[in-house]
C-alpha cells in the first residue's frame, strides 16, 4: 500500500513526539544537573561535561543498532527494548557514588536505550507520510521543544525538593513510557510492484525492501563486469529471503547503497560540523547564565524558552517547507536555519544579563527546532524513503564523536580561559562551517545539472547516448510536487 498520509499515521506521529520528549528533551535536561553533579562530586567542568557528552554520543553512536533491530524485527521491538533499558539506566544513576558510575549508567546504558528508540520511531513517520512529510516530522520532532519547556522547570523543582537523586528516579519513571509508545508503532506493509519484485527482498518488521534500480546496470553501457557483480549480489540477497540471519540487511550492499551518492557525502560532512557546535549551547547555557549572576530559576527558565521556540520552529518550518513554493528549496531553508544558529552563538558572549539572554534563547531555540525538523526531510530527499531508516542511522552515527568530544573540549576551554567566550565562539564557527559546506555543495550540484541540461538541449549528444547516460546517472526530477526519492522517481520516469 502507498503511504496513507493520515489515519494511524497520526498515532505514529504522536508516538514519535513522545519518543523525542523522553529522549532528546531528557538529554537536554541533563544540563540542569551539571552544577549539582559538579558540587556533589567536587569535579571540574571538563570531567562533569563527560556525562552529557556520553549520553549524546551513545545515542548517536548506537543509532545504526536501532536501525538494525527495526529492520530485522520491527520498530515496535526496538522502541520497547530501548525504553526498558534507558529507564533502568536512569534508575541505577540515582544510586551513583562517583562520576565514573554516572559515566556508565547514565552515559552508556541510558544512551544505548535512547538509540534503540530514536531512529526507528523517526523512520516510521517517513513510512506513513509522503505528501505531508515535512509537516508530520515538524509535529513529531517538536517533542524535544515541548519536553524541554515542561521538564526544565520541573526537573529544577524536583532537585530542590528531592535532590538530584530523587529527580533521576522521577525521570526514570517518565522515560518508562517509551514502552507504551513502542507498543503503538504498528508496522506498515508496503506492496512492491511486479518489476521491483524481480530484484526485491522482504525485510523484517512487515516492510518491503526493494533493491535500487540503479544497481541493475545494463551490459551495453560498458559495465559488463560490474553488472555481473551486482547481479550476483542481488541473487545472493534474494536467496537470503526467509533466513533468520541476524543483521543480513545491515550487511547487504543494497541496504547502504546510498553511501555512494555525492549528495549524501556532502550532507554527511555538513552533519559532522553541525554536531560539533549544536550541543554546546545546551550544555553551557545554564552554567553561563549562572556565572553572570542570573538566578537558578531564571537560568532554568532559559531552557524553557529554548523549548517553546523549538516547538514553533519545528512546526512552522515543517509547514512552510511543505508549501509548493518552498518544497524544492528545503535544503536552502535548512542551511539558513543552521547559519542563524551560528550567528546566535557568536553573539552570546556579549549578553551578560537575563533580559539579554532571553532573545538569544528564543532565536537559538527557534532555529534549532527548524533544522531538527528538516534533518529527516533533507535526508529522505537525498536517499529516498526506501533507505530512510538506514540513512538516519548513519546520520546520527556521524553525530556521535562530535557529541562525545565537543562538551569536554568546551569545558576545557572554560577551565583554561576562565570564561565561556571561547566555547560559544567554537560553537558558532562550527555551525557556520556546516551551513557553508552544504550551501557550496548544493550550488555545485545545481550548477552541474544546469550545465548538463543546457548541453543536452543544444543537441551535443545523440539520442542513444542521452538514453545511456540517463540509465547510468540517475537525476532527480524537480518538477514533481511531491518529495522525490532520488532513485525511485528517476526510474519511474524511465519505465514510463
XYZ file of C-alpha atoms in Angstrom:
496
model
C 0.000 0.000 0.000
C 1.037 3.577 -0.559
C 1.830 5.842 2.428
C -1.631 6.784 3.816
C -0.688 10.379 4.760
C -3.016 10.190 7.745
C -5.095 7.662 9.659
C -2.960 5.605 12.005
C -0.026 7.664 10.770
C -1.034 10.447 13.159
C -0.880 7.974 16.050
C 2.646 7.116 14.905
C 3.443 10.861 14.821
C 2.157 11.140 18.395
C 4.340 8.225 19.483
C 7.383 9.749 17.785
C 6.530 13.015 19.555
C 6.650 11.244 22.932
C 9.866 9.452 21.964
C 11.560 12.796 21.294
C 10.223 14.091 24.634
C 11.664 11.136 26.533
C 14.989 11.056 24.664
C 16.115 14.450 23.378
C 14.327 16.583 25.990
C 15.623 14.431 28.860
C 19.136 14.623 27.381
C 18.908 18.418 27.294
C 17.776 18.465 30.911
C 20.998 16.725 31.940
C 22.496 20.235 31.697
C 20.377 21.230 34.725
C 22.119 18.505 36.747
C 25.513 19.891 35.688
C 26.004 22.199 38.681
C 24.606 19.599 41.101
C 26.978 16.886 39.887
C 29.908 19.296 39.958
C 29.198 20.366 43.537
C 28.397 16.881 44.888
C 31.428 15.124 43.398
C 33.744 18.176 43.595
C 34.725 17.833 39.945
C 35.900 20.328 37.347
C 33.969 21.437 34.232
C 35.636 19.041 31.802
C 35.085 15.927 33.950
C 31.432 16.775 34.612
C 30.770 17.544 30.952
C 31.622 13.941 30.046
C 28.252 12.820 31.441
C 26.233 14.834 28.938
C 28.607 14.058 26.080
C 28.454 10.301 26.775
C 24.635 10.331 26.704
C 24.634 12.138 23.364
C 27.483 10.060 21.970
C 25.943 6.718 22.956
C 22.604 7.760 21.468
C 24.140 8.692 18.125
C 26.927 6.102 18.014
C 24.428 3.273 18.517
C 21.823 4.709 16.128
C 22.690 2.111 13.428
C 21.920 -0.586 16.024
C 18.432 0.894 16.382
C 18.001 0.791 12.598
C 19.315 -2.777 12.507
C 16.873 -4.005 15.174
C 13.973 -2.192 13.484
C 14.825 -3.664 10.064
C 15.424 -7.154 11.420
C 12.373 -7.379 13.698
C 10.275 -4.215 13.931
C 10.291 -0.648 15.215
C 7.953 -1.806 17.972
C 10.541 -4.234 19.377
C 13.319 -1.649 19.118
C 11.447 1.145 20.927
C 10.074 -1.050 23.701
C 13.506 -2.567 24.369
C 15.110 0.874 24.366
C 12.528 2.264 26.756
C 13.184 -0.508 29.271
C 16.970 -0.124 29.012
C 17.017 3.681 29.316
C 14.617 3.652 32.271
C 16.840 1.161 34.093
C 19.878 3.321 33.312
C 18.360 6.396 34.966
C 17.184 4.286 37.904
C 20.707 2.972 38.516
C 22.119 6.505 38.095
C 20.135 7.721 41.088
C 22.350 5.497 43.296
C 25.655 6.718 41.799
C 28.549 7.173 44.215
C 31.080 8.669 41.778
C 31.277 10.269 38.346
C 32.562 7.038 36.786
C 29.341 5.324 37.896
C 27.342 8.030 36.095
C 29.525 7.677 33.009
C 28.363 4.076 32.663
C 24.776 4.117 33.960
C 23.604 7.427 32.518
C 26.097 7.837 29.708
C 26.196 4.315 28.248
C 23.072 2.431 29.396
C 20.640 5.317 29.052
C 22.252 6.477 25.800
C 22.016 2.987 24.292
C 18.341 2.792 25.253
C 17.681 6.169 23.623
C 19.462 4.966 20.456
C 17.151 1.952 20.172
C 14.130 4.273 20.370
C 15.073 7.391 18.447
C 15.949 6.294 14.900
C 13.224 3.615 14.480
C 10.492 5.994 15.662
C 11.607 8.714 13.247
C 11.860 6.218 10.391
C 8.274 5.019 10.981
C 6.915 8.530 10.357
C 8.522 8.515 6.903
C 6.772 5.214 6.118
C 3.320 6.670 6.837
C 3.680 10.069 5.134
C 4.704 11.332 1.709
C 2.813 14.485 0.664
C 2.768 15.964 4.187
C 6.087 14.512 5.282
C 7.670 17.797 6.421
C 4.614 18.756 8.488
C 4.456 15.301 10.086
C 8.127 15.491 11.010
C 7.655 19.037 12.289
C 4.970 17.877 14.710
C 6.877 14.726 15.706
C 10.195 16.483 16.319
C 8.540 19.285 18.311
C 8.516 16.870 21.242
C 12.071 17.881 22.089
C 10.974 21.512 22.445
C 7.785 20.860 24.378
C 9.578 18.362 26.577
C 12.336 20.867 27.334
C 9.767 23.561 28.142
C 7.924 21.287 30.589
C 10.788 19.263 32.018
C 13.351 22.039 32.595
C 11.462 23.836 35.398
C 10.025 20.536 36.631
C 13.492 18.998 36.988
C 14.772 22.103 38.796
C 11.828 21.869 41.205
C 12.407 18.146 41.739
C 16.071 18.792 42.525
C 15.098 21.399 45.124
C 12.520 19.065 46.709
C 14.184 15.643 46.476
C 17.825 16.380 45.489
C 19.283 15.172 42.208
C 18.846 11.516 43.195
C 15.103 11.840 43.580
C 14.851 13.806 40.353
C 16.575 10.980 38.467
C 14.120 8.476 39.958
C 11.176 10.502 38.649
C 12.797 10.849 35.215
C 13.260 7.066 35.158
C 9.502 6.624 35.568
C 8.812 9.200 32.827
C 11.167 7.500 30.370
C 9.484 4.126 31.025
C 6.545 5.444 28.965
C 8.656 4.724 25.875
C 7.482 1.111 26.189
C 3.883 2.258 25.700
C 4.856 4.359 22.684
C 6.652 1.405 21.137
C 3.589 -0.809 21.507
C 1.582 1.624 19.332
C 4.052 1.633 16.411
C 2.097 -0.581 14.047
C 4.290 -1.769 11.142
C 3.023 -0.734 7.727
C 3.126 -3.310 4.926
C 4.040 -1.953 1.509
C 3.478 -3.925 -1.685
C 6.226 -3.515 -4.293
C 5.319 -3.577 -7.979
C 5.984 -6.646 -10.124
C 9.110 -5.225 -11.696
C 10.581 -4.439 -8.298
C 9.771 -7.914 -7.019
C 12.214 -9.340 -9.583
C 15.091 -7.999 -7.519
C 13.451 -7.329 -4.144
C 13.957 -8.703 -0.690
C 11.424 -8.913 2.143
C 12.625 -7.211 5.286
C 11.667 -7.827 8.891
C 9.070 -5.687 10.610
C 6.459 -6.015 7.877
C 8.212 -3.680 5.429
C 9.328 -4.472 1.888
C 12.851 -3.745 0.794
C 13.313 -3.054 -2.913
C 16.787 -3.055 -4.374
C 17.502 0.210 -6.204
C 17.224 0.132 -9.965
C 20.499 1.973 -10.405
C 22.288 -1.150 -9.185
C 20.889 -3.100 -12.158
C 23.380 -1.866 -14.747
C 22.999 -2.598 -18.441
C 25.914 -4.506 -20.022
C 25.522 -2.436 -23.144
C 26.550 0.654 -21.249
C 30.112 -0.617 -20.865
C 29.600 -2.065 -17.398
C 29.559 -5.804 -18.135
C 31.803 -6.869 -15.256
C 30.173 -4.532 -12.758
C 26.727 -5.660 -13.869
C 27.693 -9.288 -13.279
C 28.950 -8.450 -9.778
C 25.792 -6.566 -8.937
C 23.573 -9.324 -10.315
C 25.469 -11.773 -8.141
C 24.885 -9.586 -5.088
C 21.184 -9.284 -5.868
C 20.875 -13.050 -6.363
C 22.609 -13.656 -3.043
C 20.278 -11.188 -1.339
C 17.237 -12.945 -2.828
C 18.472 -16.323 -1.595
C 18.661 -14.940 1.961
C 14.909 -14.351 1.965
C 13.289 -16.077 4.925
C 16.515 -16.948 6.707
C 16.848 -15.917 10.327
C 20.299 -14.366 9.866
C 20.952 -11.524 12.298
C 21.908 -8.345 10.527
C 21.611 -9.632 6.940
C 20.053 -6.352 5.840
C 22.677 -4.372 7.723
C 25.461 -6.197 5.907
C 23.869 -6.183 2.435
C 25.180 -3.772 -0.157
C 21.666 -2.815 -1.214
C 20.667 -1.503 2.199
C 23.533 1.012 2.231
C 23.898 1.800 -1.457
C 23.035 5.438 -0.698
C 26.539 5.855 0.760
C 27.789 6.142 -2.834
C 25.676 9.236 -3.508
C 27.659 12.512 -3.720
C 24.653 14.327 -2.241
C 24.758 12.160 0.862
C 28.530 12.596 1.178
C 28.142 16.388 1.303
C 25.320 16.032 3.833
C 27.497 13.766 5.976
C 30.386 16.239 6.162
C 27.957 19.037 6.966
C 26.368 16.975 9.758
C 29.764 16.384 11.394
C 30.361 20.130 11.745
C 26.751 20.655 12.841
C 27.100 18.114 15.649
C 30.363 19.747 16.750
C 28.610 23.021 17.502
C 24.936 22.428 18.234
C 25.264 20.671 21.608
C 27.483 23.261 23.343
C 24.787 25.910 23.975
C 22.508 23.303 25.574
C 25.288 22.132 27.868
C 26.655 25.538 28.862
C 23.690 27.923 28.579
C 22.623 27.371 32.202
C 26.167 27.419 33.691
C 26.941 30.553 31.654
C 23.799 32.276 32.911
C 24.700 31.384 36.495
C 28.243 32.705 36.000
C 26.934 36.173 35.011
C 24.672 36.416 38.063
C 21.350 35.011 36.807
C 19.264 33.255 39.483
C 18.824 29.472 39.348
C 15.119 29.595 38.443
C 15.748 32.193 35.733
C 18.606 30.127 34.330
C 16.336 27.058 34.135
C 13.663 29.271 32.555
C 16.072 29.962 29.678
C 15.892 26.256 28.843
C 12.099 26.530 28.846
C 12.285 29.433 26.402
C 14.553 27.337 24.198
C 11.966 24.576 24.347
C 8.973 26.766 23.471
C 10.624 28.363 20.473
C 11.937 24.965 19.448
C 8.296 23.888 19.078
C 7.468 26.914 16.955
C 10.482 26.269 14.731
C 9.565 22.591 14.305
C 6.001 23.236 13.221
C 6.396 26.454 11.206
C 9.368 25.233 9.157
C 7.684 21.849 8.708
C 4.536 23.529 7.394
C 6.346 26.121 5.275
C 8.626 23.636 3.541
C 5.609 21.547 2.558
C 4.303 24.512 0.546
C 4.777 24.324 -3.201
C 6.955 27.447 -3.326
C 9.496 26.066 -0.812
C 9.276 22.315 -1.365
C 12.126 22.390 -3.878
C 14.203 24.644 -1.597
C 14.192 22.611 1.597
C 17.970 22.357 1.649
C 18.269 26.156 1.485
C 15.814 26.506 4.381
C 17.916 24.046 6.352
C 21.141 25.947 5.557
C 19.529 29.227 6.604
C 18.419 27.866 9.979
C 21.869 26.393 10.774
C 23.610 29.642 9.780
C 21.311 31.686 12.040
C 22.133 29.378 14.945
C 25.820 30.009 14.334
C 25.319 33.778 14.427
C 23.399 33.489 17.701
C 26.304 31.610 19.288
C 28.810 34.213 18.131
C 26.735 36.925 19.819
C 26.173 35.003 23.085
C 29.370 36.179 24.926
C 28.134 39.791 24.604
C 24.927 39.000 26.521
C 25.574 39.186 30.258
C 22.145 39.577 31.884
C 18.855 37.708 31.938
C 16.927 40.220 29.734
C 19.656 39.961 27.084
C 19.879 36.176 27.265
C 16.133 35.785 26.627
C 16.380 36.846 22.916
C 19.371 34.544 22.498
C 17.392 31.595 23.906
C 14.377 32.477 21.745
C 16.284 32.758 18.457
C 18.540 29.784 19.086
C 15.592 27.634 20.127
C 13.541 28.630 17.075
C 16.227 27.834 14.511
C 17.253 24.705 16.396
C 13.701 23.423 16.020
C 13.739 24.385 12.351
C 16.834 22.402 11.386
C 15.954 19.413 13.612
C 12.625 19.046 11.791
C 14.355 19.254 8.408
C 17.149 16.718 9.018
C 14.950 13.667 8.216
C 13.349 15.540 5.313
C 16.554 16.564 3.532
C 17.969 13.098 4.193
C 14.879 11.491 2.670
C 15.056 13.821 -0.339
C 18.682 12.794 -0.863
C 18.459 8.999 -0.460
C 14.775 8.103 -0.888
C 12.151 6.747 1.500
C 13.336 3.151 0.989
C 16.669 3.910 2.632
C 15.479 6.468 5.196
C 15.780 4.309 8.320
C 19.290 3.098 7.431
C 20.343 6.588 6.317
C 19.155 8.145 9.569
C 21.155 5.548 11.459
C 24.275 6.652 9.578
C 23.406 10.348 10.004
C 23.035 10.089 13.757
C 26.103 7.842 13.939
C 28.069 10.730 12.421
C 26.889 12.915 15.318
C 28.421 10.565 17.878
C 32.093 11.562 18.001
C 31.423 15.343 17.887
C 28.809 14.921 20.623
C 31.357 12.992 22.672
C 34.239 15.440 22.284
C 32.718 18.905 21.968
C 31.312 19.314 25.543
C 34.577 18.265 27.246
C 36.529 20.498 24.855
C 34.163 23.345 25.733
C 34.679 22.625 29.433
C 38.445 22.516 28.941
C 38.286 25.949 27.268
C 36.327 27.269 30.261
C 38.893 25.817 32.675
C 41.914 27.358 30.943
C 40.372 30.732 29.976
C 38.075 31.307 32.937
C 35.173 32.364 30.689
C 32.665 30.892 28.253
C 33.609 33.150 25.323
C 35.861 30.639 23.549
C 33.263 27.871 23.974
C 30.467 29.847 22.304
C 32.796 31.076 19.550
C 33.768 27.472 18.817
C 30.103 26.530 18.608
C 29.265 29.388 16.248
C 32.223 28.701 13.960
C 31.306 25.002 13.634
C 27.664 25.800 12.803
C 28.611 28.371 10.174
C 31.077 25.907 8.631
C 28.301 23.301 8.417
C 25.992 25.731 6.625
C 28.759 26.864 4.256
C 29.725 23.300 3.263
C 26.158 22.273 2.433
C 25.418 25.542 0.614
C 28.550 25.131 -1.502
C 27.759 21.511 -2.308
C 24.194 22.389 -3.280
C 25.361 25.217 -5.526
C 27.918 22.983 -7.283
C 25.312 20.280 -7.877
C 22.721 22.723 -9.217
C 25.319 24.355 -11.469
C 26.370 20.966 -12.842
C 22.753 19.971 -13.504
C 22.107 23.273 -15.294
C 25.209 22.840 -17.472
C 24.287 19.247 -18.331
C 20.708 20.215 -19.201
C 21.947 23.044 -21.425
C 24.359 20.715 -23.186
C 21.662 18.134 -23.860
C 19.220 20.799 -25.010
C 21.700 22.026 -27.652
C 21.900 18.555 -29.163
C 25.507 17.977 -28.148
C 24.833 14.255 -27.783
C 22.955 11.709 -29.803
C 19.623 10.353 -28.631
C 21.191 6.953 -27.939
C 23.970 8.454 -25.823
C 21.467 10.524 -23.868
C 19.456 7.395 -23.038
C 22.621 5.610 -21.921
C 23.640 8.499 -19.674
C 20.219 8.626 -18.099
C 20.451 4.952 -17.257
C 23.834 5.306 -15.577
C 23.394 8.686 -13.857
C 20.006 8.949 -12.145
C 18.971 12.574 -11.666
C 16.206 13.921 -9.518
C 13.182 15.441 -11.199
C 12.369 18.741 -9.546
C 9.110 19.200 -11.441
C 7.143 16.808 -9.264
C 5.216 18.497 -6.459
C 5.824 15.664 -4.029
C 9.231 14.991 -2.452
C 11.289 12.935 -4.877
C 13.070 9.800 -3.764
C 16.326 10.027 -5.709
C 16.451 6.513 -7.125
C 12.747 5.684 -7.333
C 11.472 8.832 -9.057
C 14.071 8.641 -11.843
C 13.353 5.043 -12.713
C 9.597 5.545 -12.605
C 10.115 8.072 -15.390
C 12.328 5.597 -17.287
C 9.663 2.885 -17.105
C 7.062 5.318 -18.398
